[in-house]
């Protein structure tokens, strides 16, 4: 395949896109195939909206060098050949450390796109307080490809969070479900956050046992939607807002306004690299994530439910 590499300037750095015509997503559902250039250009256009959700956070990178039909690599350690200007952070793990990549600027995001990184998975904490998350995430995972069950569960969870005084934001995953995100003040450690999230999920599942479950084993869930809180642990990651998913049609995980749940056209994979920028411009999370909360008052209200 002819390379036809092209170079772009991003801030203080220059980034080269190699093999731009390489197919990353084959044609799907009557739509056109998407190339590496399409991926690169998407991330360049969405960078102003995506970077606030990436800066200062360790990443796990999901790379597909031969496109979505080829092998997948989940990359934690930053390779030695990455440019020196890319931020890295050394994070403790069992038996050693990991040098995670941190995406602080557009140039880094474009370099990762050139490395065939389709999806960026971020930590829920920042490098300056690595043991204290400033986000809590509920992953609403339906047993089947059933977005109506997701809508119902999201409304129930959002209502419970409202009742205990916690703001929340929605995000489609680009797969089958949604994430419900709660901003925290960063004063609680991962164990406290995960314990609280589990108690919220258990409370909701106990109130609606025919529809919801917190059972980790798939065989125990049946047709019920799984309220997954396992991402709220040290070194765990969640898909970053505006990340492209490695699925047919190049769907994108996008922030969602609560009222958009009422739109029958909306589903987990509704937005793709072709239309996600429109959703970004609507800024559905405006003002929500800046109001990080302590969990003490919410815990006391939850205990009274």
GROMACS .gro file of C-alpha atoms in nm:
model
  305
    1UNK     CA    1   0.000   0.000   0.000
    2UNK     CA    2   0.131   0.344  -0.089
    3UNK     CA    3   0.212   0.551   0.221
    4UNK     CA    4   0.136   0.912   0.115
    5UNK     CA    5   0.218   1.027   0.468
    6UNK     CA    6   0.104   1.376   0.562
    7UNK     CA    7   0.221   1.607   0.836
    8UNK     CA    8   0.018   1.848   1.049
    9UNK     CA    9   0.111   2.106   1.307
   10UNK     CA   10  -0.059   2.074   1.647
   11UNK     CA   11   0.044   2.340   1.895
   12UNK     CA   12   0.420   2.329   1.946
   13UNK     CA   13   0.460   1.989   1.781
   14UNK     CA   14   0.443   1.830   1.437
   15UNK     CA   15   0.269   1.496   1.390
   16UNK     CA   16   0.292   1.269   1.087
   17UNK     CA   17   0.006   1.050   0.972
   18UNK     CA   18   0.141   0.736   0.805
   19UNK     CA   19  -0.059   0.519   0.564
   20UNK     CA   20  -0.366   0.746   0.572
   21UNK     CA   21  -0.563   0.532   0.325
   22UNK     CA   22  -0.535   0.218   0.535
   23UNK     CA   23  -0.883   0.082   0.609
   24UNK     CA   24  -0.958   0.079   0.980
   25UNK     CA   25  -1.333   0.010   0.958
   26UNK     CA   26  -1.470  -0.185   0.659
   27UNK     CA   27  -1.792  -0.064   0.497
   28UNK     CA   28  -2.093  -0.148   0.713
   29UNK     CA   29  -2.470  -0.121   0.681
   30UNK     CA   30  -2.458   0.059   0.349
   31UNK     CA   31  -2.210   0.317   0.478
   32UNK     CA   32  -1.859   0.381   0.352
   33UNK     CA   33  -1.543   0.231   0.493
   34UNK     CA   34  -1.340   0.448   0.732
   35UNK     CA   35  -0.968   0.495   0.688
   36UNK     CA   36  -0.686   0.587   0.920
   37UNK     CA   37  -0.712   0.942   0.784
   38UNK     CA   38  -1.079   0.948   0.887
   39UNK     CA   39  -0.981   0.843   1.239
   40UNK     CA   40  -0.702   1.101   1.252
   41UNK     CA   41  -0.924   1.382   1.124
   42UNK     CA   42  -1.201   1.290   1.367
   43UNK     CA   43  -0.971   1.310   1.667
   44UNK     CA   44  -0.827   1.637   1.539
   45UNK     CA   45  -1.175   1.790   1.515
   46UNK     CA   46  -1.299   1.663   1.851
   47UNK     CA   47  -0.980   1.737   2.046
   48UNK     CA   48  -1.109   2.062   2.210
   49UNK     CA   49  -1.403   1.871   2.356
   50UNK     CA   50  -1.218   1.548   2.441
   51UNK     CA   51  -0.898   1.679   2.601
   52UNK     CA   52  -1.065   1.813   2.919
   53UNK     CA   53  -1.165   1.452   2.994
   54UNK     CA   54  -0.812   1.320   2.929
   55UNK     CA   55  -0.566   1.571   3.073
   56UNK     CA   56  -0.379   1.454   3.379
   57UNK     CA   57  -0.516   1.098   3.368
   58UNK     CA   58  -0.324   0.775   3.304
   59UNK     CA   59  -0.451   0.593   2.997
   60UNK     CA   60  -0.483   0.240   2.869
   61UNK     CA   61  -0.467   0.245   2.490
   62UNK     CA   62  -0.664   0.009   2.268
   63UNK     CA   63  -0.469  -0.030   1.945
   64UNK     CA   64  -0.570  -0.203   1.620
   65UNK     CA   65  -0.271  -0.175   1.383
   66UNK     CA   66  -0.453  -0.368   1.108
   67UNK     CA   67  -0.797  -0.221   1.166
   68UNK     CA   68  -1.090  -0.362   1.359
   69UNK     CA   69  -1.070  -0.695   1.177
   70UNK     CA   70  -0.710  -0.748   1.290
   71UNK     CA   71  -0.555  -0.819   1.632
   72UNK     CA   72  -0.612  -0.591   1.927
   73UNK     CA   73  -0.345  -0.468   2.170
   74UNK     CA   74  -0.425  -0.323   2.512
   75UNK     CA   75  -0.128  -0.101   2.592
   76UNK     CA   76  -0.046   0.031   2.939
   77UNK     CA   77   0.331   0.090   2.926
   78UNK     CA   78   0.446   0.377   2.706
   79UNK     CA   79   0.691   0.246   2.442
   80UNK     CA   80   1.042   0.391   2.433
   81UNK     CA   81   0.997   0.514   2.076
   82UNK     CA   82   0.715   0.755   2.168
   83UNK     CA   83   0.826   1.121   2.142
   84UNK     CA   84   0.980   1.275   2.452
   85UNK     CA   85   0.717   1.552   2.453
   86UNK     CA   86   0.440   1.303   2.533
   87UNK     CA   87   0.358   1.308   2.904
   88UNK     CA   88   0.413   0.989   3.100
   89UNK     CA   89   0.334   0.900   3.459
   90UNK     CA   90   0.487   0.619   3.663
   91UNK     CA   91   0.213   0.439   3.853
   92UNK     CA   92   0.252   0.167   4.112
   93UNK     CA   93   0.125  -0.181   4.036
   94UNK     CA   94   0.162  -0.512   4.217
   95UNK     CA   95   0.530  -0.604   4.196
   96UNK     CA   96   0.647  -0.290   4.017
   97UNK     CA   97   0.538   0.016   3.821
   98UNK     CA   98   0.384   0.109   3.486
   99UNK     CA   99   0.469   0.417   3.276
  100UNK     CA  100   0.127   0.516   3.148
  101UNK     CA  101   0.074   0.760   2.863
  102UNK     CA  102  -0.111   1.081   2.953
  103UNK     CA  103  -0.285   1.276   2.676
  104UNK     CA  104  -0.247   1.642   2.765
  105UNK     CA  105  -0.265   1.802   2.420
  106UNK     CA  106  -0.387   1.767   2.062
  107UNK     CA  107  -0.047   1.655   1.934
  108UNK     CA  108  -0.050   1.354   2.167
  109UNK     CA  109  -0.404   1.262   2.063
  110UNK     CA  110  -0.305   1.275   1.695
  111UNK     CA  111   0.012   1.077   1.754
  112UNK     CA  112  -0.197   0.806   1.922
  113UNK     CA  113  -0.438   0.805   1.626
  114UNK     CA  114  -0.139   0.749   1.396
  115UNK     CA  115  -0.044   0.456   1.620
  116UNK     CA  116  -0.385   0.305   1.536
  117UNK     CA  117  -0.518   0.373   1.885
  118UNK     CA  118  -0.892   0.358   1.831
  119UNK     CA  119  -1.011   0.381   2.191
  120UNK     CA  120  -0.868   0.566   2.490
  121UNK     CA  121  -0.954   0.419   2.829
  122UNK     CA  122  -0.892   0.659   3.116
  123UNK     CA  123  -0.840   0.629   3.489
  124UNK     CA  124  -1.101   0.780   3.721
  125UNK     CA  125  -0.826   0.963   3.912
  126UNK     CA  126  -0.563   1.216   3.810
  127UNK     CA  127  -0.187   1.187   3.834
  128UNK     CA  128  -0.163   1.442   4.116
  129UNK     CA  129  -0.399   1.236   4.336
  130UNK     CA  130  -0.370   0.891   4.189
  131UNK     CA  131  -0.537   0.711   4.481
  132UNK     CA  132  -0.839   0.942   4.498
  133UNK     CA  133  -1.085   0.932   4.205
  134UNK     CA  134  -1.280   1.241   4.105
  135UNK     CA  135  -1.531   1.037   3.906
  136UNK     CA  136  -1.762   0.752   4.001
  137UNK     CA  137  -1.902   0.544   3.715
  138UNK     CA  138  -2.194   0.305   3.686
  139UNK     CA  139  -2.183   0.090   3.371
  140UNK     CA  140  -2.533  -0.013   3.264
  141UNK     CA  141  -2.482  -0.335   3.069
  142UNK     CA  142  -2.794  -0.500   2.921
  143UNK     CA  143  -2.815  -0.877   2.890
  144UNK     CA  144  -2.910  -0.840   2.523
  145UNK     CA  145  -2.890  -0.559   2.270
  146UNK     CA  146  -3.188  -0.391   2.435
  147UNK     CA  147  -3.159  -0.014   2.471
  148UNK     CA  148  -3.509   0.017   2.616
  149UNK     CA  149  -3.385  -0.172   2.923
  150UNK     CA  150  -3.092   0.070   2.937
  151UNK     CA  151  -3.323   0.373   2.923
  152UNK     CA  152  -3.534   0.237   3.209
  153UNK     CA  153  -3.234   0.152   3.426
  154UNK     CA  154  -3.070   0.489   3.363
  155UNK     CA  155  -3.384   0.674   3.468
  156UNK     CA  156  -3.412   0.468   3.785
  157UNK     CA  157  -3.047   0.522   3.874
  158UNK     CA  158  -3.062   0.892   3.793
  159UNK     CA  159  -3.367   0.926   4.015
  160UNK     CA  160  -3.196   0.752   4.307
  161UNK     CA  161  -2.887   0.970   4.271
  162UNK     CA  162  -3.107   1.279   4.269
  163UNK     CA  163  -3.278   1.158   4.586
  164UNK     CA  164  -2.946   1.127   4.771
  165UNK     CA  165  -2.819   1.462   4.642
  166UNK     CA  166  -2.566   1.360   4.378
  167UNK     CA  167  -2.549   1.518   4.031
  168UNK     CA  168  -2.497   1.276   3.745
  169UNK     CA  169  -2.420   1.276   3.374
  170UNK     CA  170  -2.492   1.024   3.100
  171UNK     CA  171  -2.264   0.887   2.829
  172UNK     CA  172  -2.334   0.635   2.557
  173UNK     CA  173  -2.064   0.370   2.543
  174UNK     CA  174  -2.065   0.324   2.168
  175UNK     CA  175  -2.142  -0.040   2.241
  176UNK     CA  176  -2.469  -0.153   2.405
  177UNK     CA  177  -2.515   0.048   2.722
  178UNK     CA  178  -2.451   0.379   2.892
  179UNK     CA  179  -2.231   0.508   3.172
  180UNK     CA  180  -2.377   0.719   3.450
  181UNK     CA  181  -2.099   0.946   3.581
  182UNK     CA  182  -2.097   1.117   3.921
  183UNK     CA  183  -1.842   1.396   3.986
  184UNK     CA  184  -1.654   1.364   4.317
  185UNK     CA  185  -1.444   1.608   4.516
  186UNK     CA  186  -1.142   1.375   4.514
  187UNK     CA  187  -1.127   1.326   4.891
  188UNK     CA  188  -1.231   0.960   4.895
  189UNK     CA  189  -1.005   0.668   4.807
  190UNK     CA  190  -1.095   0.396   4.559
  191UNK     CA  191  -1.211   0.150   4.825
  192UNK     CA  192  -1.458   0.400   4.969
  193UNK     CA  193  -1.588   0.499   4.625
  194UNK     CA  194  -1.635   0.144   4.504
  195UNK     CA  195  -1.806   0.046   4.830
  196UNK     CA  196  -2.047   0.337   4.797
  197UNK     CA  197  -2.116   0.258   4.431
  198UNK     CA  198  -2.189  -0.104   4.519
  199UNK     CA  199  -2.434   0.000   4.791
  200UNK     CA  200  -2.616   0.231   4.547
  201UNK     CA  201  -2.634  -0.046   4.287
  202UNK     CA  202  -2.750  -0.303   4.544
  203UNK     CA  203  -3.020  -0.066   4.669
  204UNK     CA  204  -3.154  -0.019   4.317
  205UNK     CA  205  -3.132  -0.389   4.228
  206UNK     CA  206  -3.310  -0.486   4.550
  207UNK     CA  207  -3.592  -0.246   4.461
  208UNK     CA  208  -3.624  -0.386   4.107
  209UNK     CA  209  -3.504  -0.749   4.124
  210UNK     CA  210  -3.694  -0.854   3.813
  211UNK     CA  211  -3.509  -0.600   3.594
  212UNK     CA  212  -3.173  -0.525   3.755
  213UNK     CA  213  -2.886  -0.721   3.906
  214UNK     CA  214  -2.541  -0.673   4.055
  215UNK     CA  215  -2.442  -1.037   3.996
  216UNK     CA  216  -2.089  -1.049   3.854
  217UNK     CA  217  -2.138  -1.392   3.695
  218UNK     CA  218  -2.324  -1.378   3.363
  219UNK     CA  219  -2.505  -1.704   3.427
  220UNK     CA  220  -2.659  -1.553   3.741
  221UNK     CA  221  -2.799  -1.246   3.563
  222UNK     CA  222  -3.052  -1.405   3.332
  223UNK     CA  223  -3.220  -1.136   3.120
  224UNK     CA  224  -3.163  -0.863   3.378
  225UNK     CA  225  -2.951  -0.556   3.319
  226UNK     CA  226  -2.619  -0.560   3.504
  227UNK     CA  227  -2.531  -0.259   3.721
  228UNK     CA  228  -2.154  -0.282   3.696
  229UNK     CA  229  -1.946  -0.084   3.948
  230UNK     CA  230  -1.620  -0.279   3.908
  231UNK     CA  231  -1.449   0.004   3.720
  232UNK     CA  232  -1.439   0.205   4.044
  233UNK     CA  233  -1.115   0.046   4.160
  234UNK     CA  234  -0.749   0.137   4.152
  235UNK     CA  235  -0.588   0.087   3.808
  236UNK     CA  236  -0.924   0.018   3.641
  237UNK     CA  237  -1.025   0.227   3.341
  238UNK     CA  238  -1.337   0.340   3.156
  239UNK     CA  239  -1.379   0.448   2.797
  240UNK     CA  240  -1.309   0.820   2.760
  241UNK     CA  241  -1.578   1.054   2.622
  242UNK     CA  242  -1.559   1.090   2.243
  243UNK     CA  243  -1.350   0.773   2.202
  244UNK     CA  244  -1.408   0.568   1.889
  245UNK     CA  245  -1.503   0.207   1.957
  246UNK     CA  246  -1.367  -0.089   1.764
  247UNK     CA  247  -1.705  -0.192   1.626
  248UNK     CA  248  -1.868  -0.187   1.281
  249UNK     CA  249  -1.954   0.162   1.165
  250UNK     CA  250  -1.701   0.337   1.394
  251UNK     CA  251  -1.940   0.426   1.680
  252UNK     CA  252  -1.831   0.682   1.938
  253UNK     CA  253  -1.891   0.711   2.313
  254UNK     CA  254  -2.054   1.051   2.362
  255UNK     CA  255  -2.188   1.259   2.652
  256UNK     CA  256  -2.566   1.262   2.655
  257UNK     CA  257  -2.826   1.495   2.801
  258UNK     CA  258  -3.080   1.324   3.025
  259UNK     CA  259  -3.370   1.439   2.810
  260UNK     CA  260  -3.213   1.266   2.509
  261UNK     CA  261  -3.306   0.934   2.668
  262UNK     CA  262  -3.661   1.010   2.555
  263UNK     CA  263  -3.561   1.022   2.189
  264UNK     CA  264  -3.648   0.683   2.034
  265UNK     CA  265  -3.375   0.730   1.772
  266UNK     CA  266  -3.102   0.740   2.038
  267UNK     CA  267  -2.917   0.419   2.123
  268UNK     CA  268  -2.571   0.328   2.251
  269UNK     CA  269  -2.412   0.333   1.906
  270UNK     CA  270  -2.613   0.621   1.760
  271UNK     CA  271  -2.314   0.852   1.718
  272UNK     CA  272  -2.018   0.770   1.494
  273UNK     CA  273  -1.707   0.950   1.373
  274UNK     CA  274  -1.933   1.109   1.110
  275UNK     CA  275  -2.173   1.287   1.347
  276UNK     CA  276  -2.024   1.285   1.700
  277UNK     CA  277  -1.886   1.636   1.659
  278UNK     CA  278  -2.242   1.771   1.641
  279UNK     CA  279  -2.315   1.619   1.981
  280UNK     CA  280  -1.989   1.761   2.119
  281UNK     CA  281  -2.092   2.113   2.020
  282UNK     CA  282  -2.419   2.076   2.213
  283UNK     CA  283  -2.218   2.038   2.539
  284UNK     CA  284  -2.468   1.815   2.725
  285UNK     CA  285  -2.247   1.799   3.037
  286UNK     CA  286  -2.217   2.176   3.076
  287UNK     CA  287  -2.160   2.264   3.441
  288UNK     CA  288  -2.228   1.913   3.576
  289UNK     CA  289  -1.879   1.769   3.624
  290UNK     CA  290  -1.741   2.083   3.788
  291UNK     CA  291  -1.962   2.023   4.092
  292UNK     CA  292  -1.763   1.745   4.260
  293UNK     CA  293  -1.936   1.616   4.572
  294UNK     CA  294  -1.840   1.446   4.897
  295UNK     CA  295  -2.004   1.108   4.956
  296UNK     CA  296  -2.077   1.150   5.329
  297UNK     CA  297  -2.412   1.332   5.296
  298UNK     CA  298  -2.520   1.100   5.013
  299UNK     CA  299  -2.422   0.796   5.221
  300UNK     CA  300  -2.641   0.911   5.509
  301UNK     CA  301  -2.937   0.967   5.278
  302UNK     CA  302  -2.881   0.629   5.110
  303UNK     CA  303  -2.878   0.454   5.447
  304UNK     CA  304  -3.221   0.603   5.519
  305UNK     CA  305  -3.380   0.475   5.196
   0.00000   0.00000   0.00000
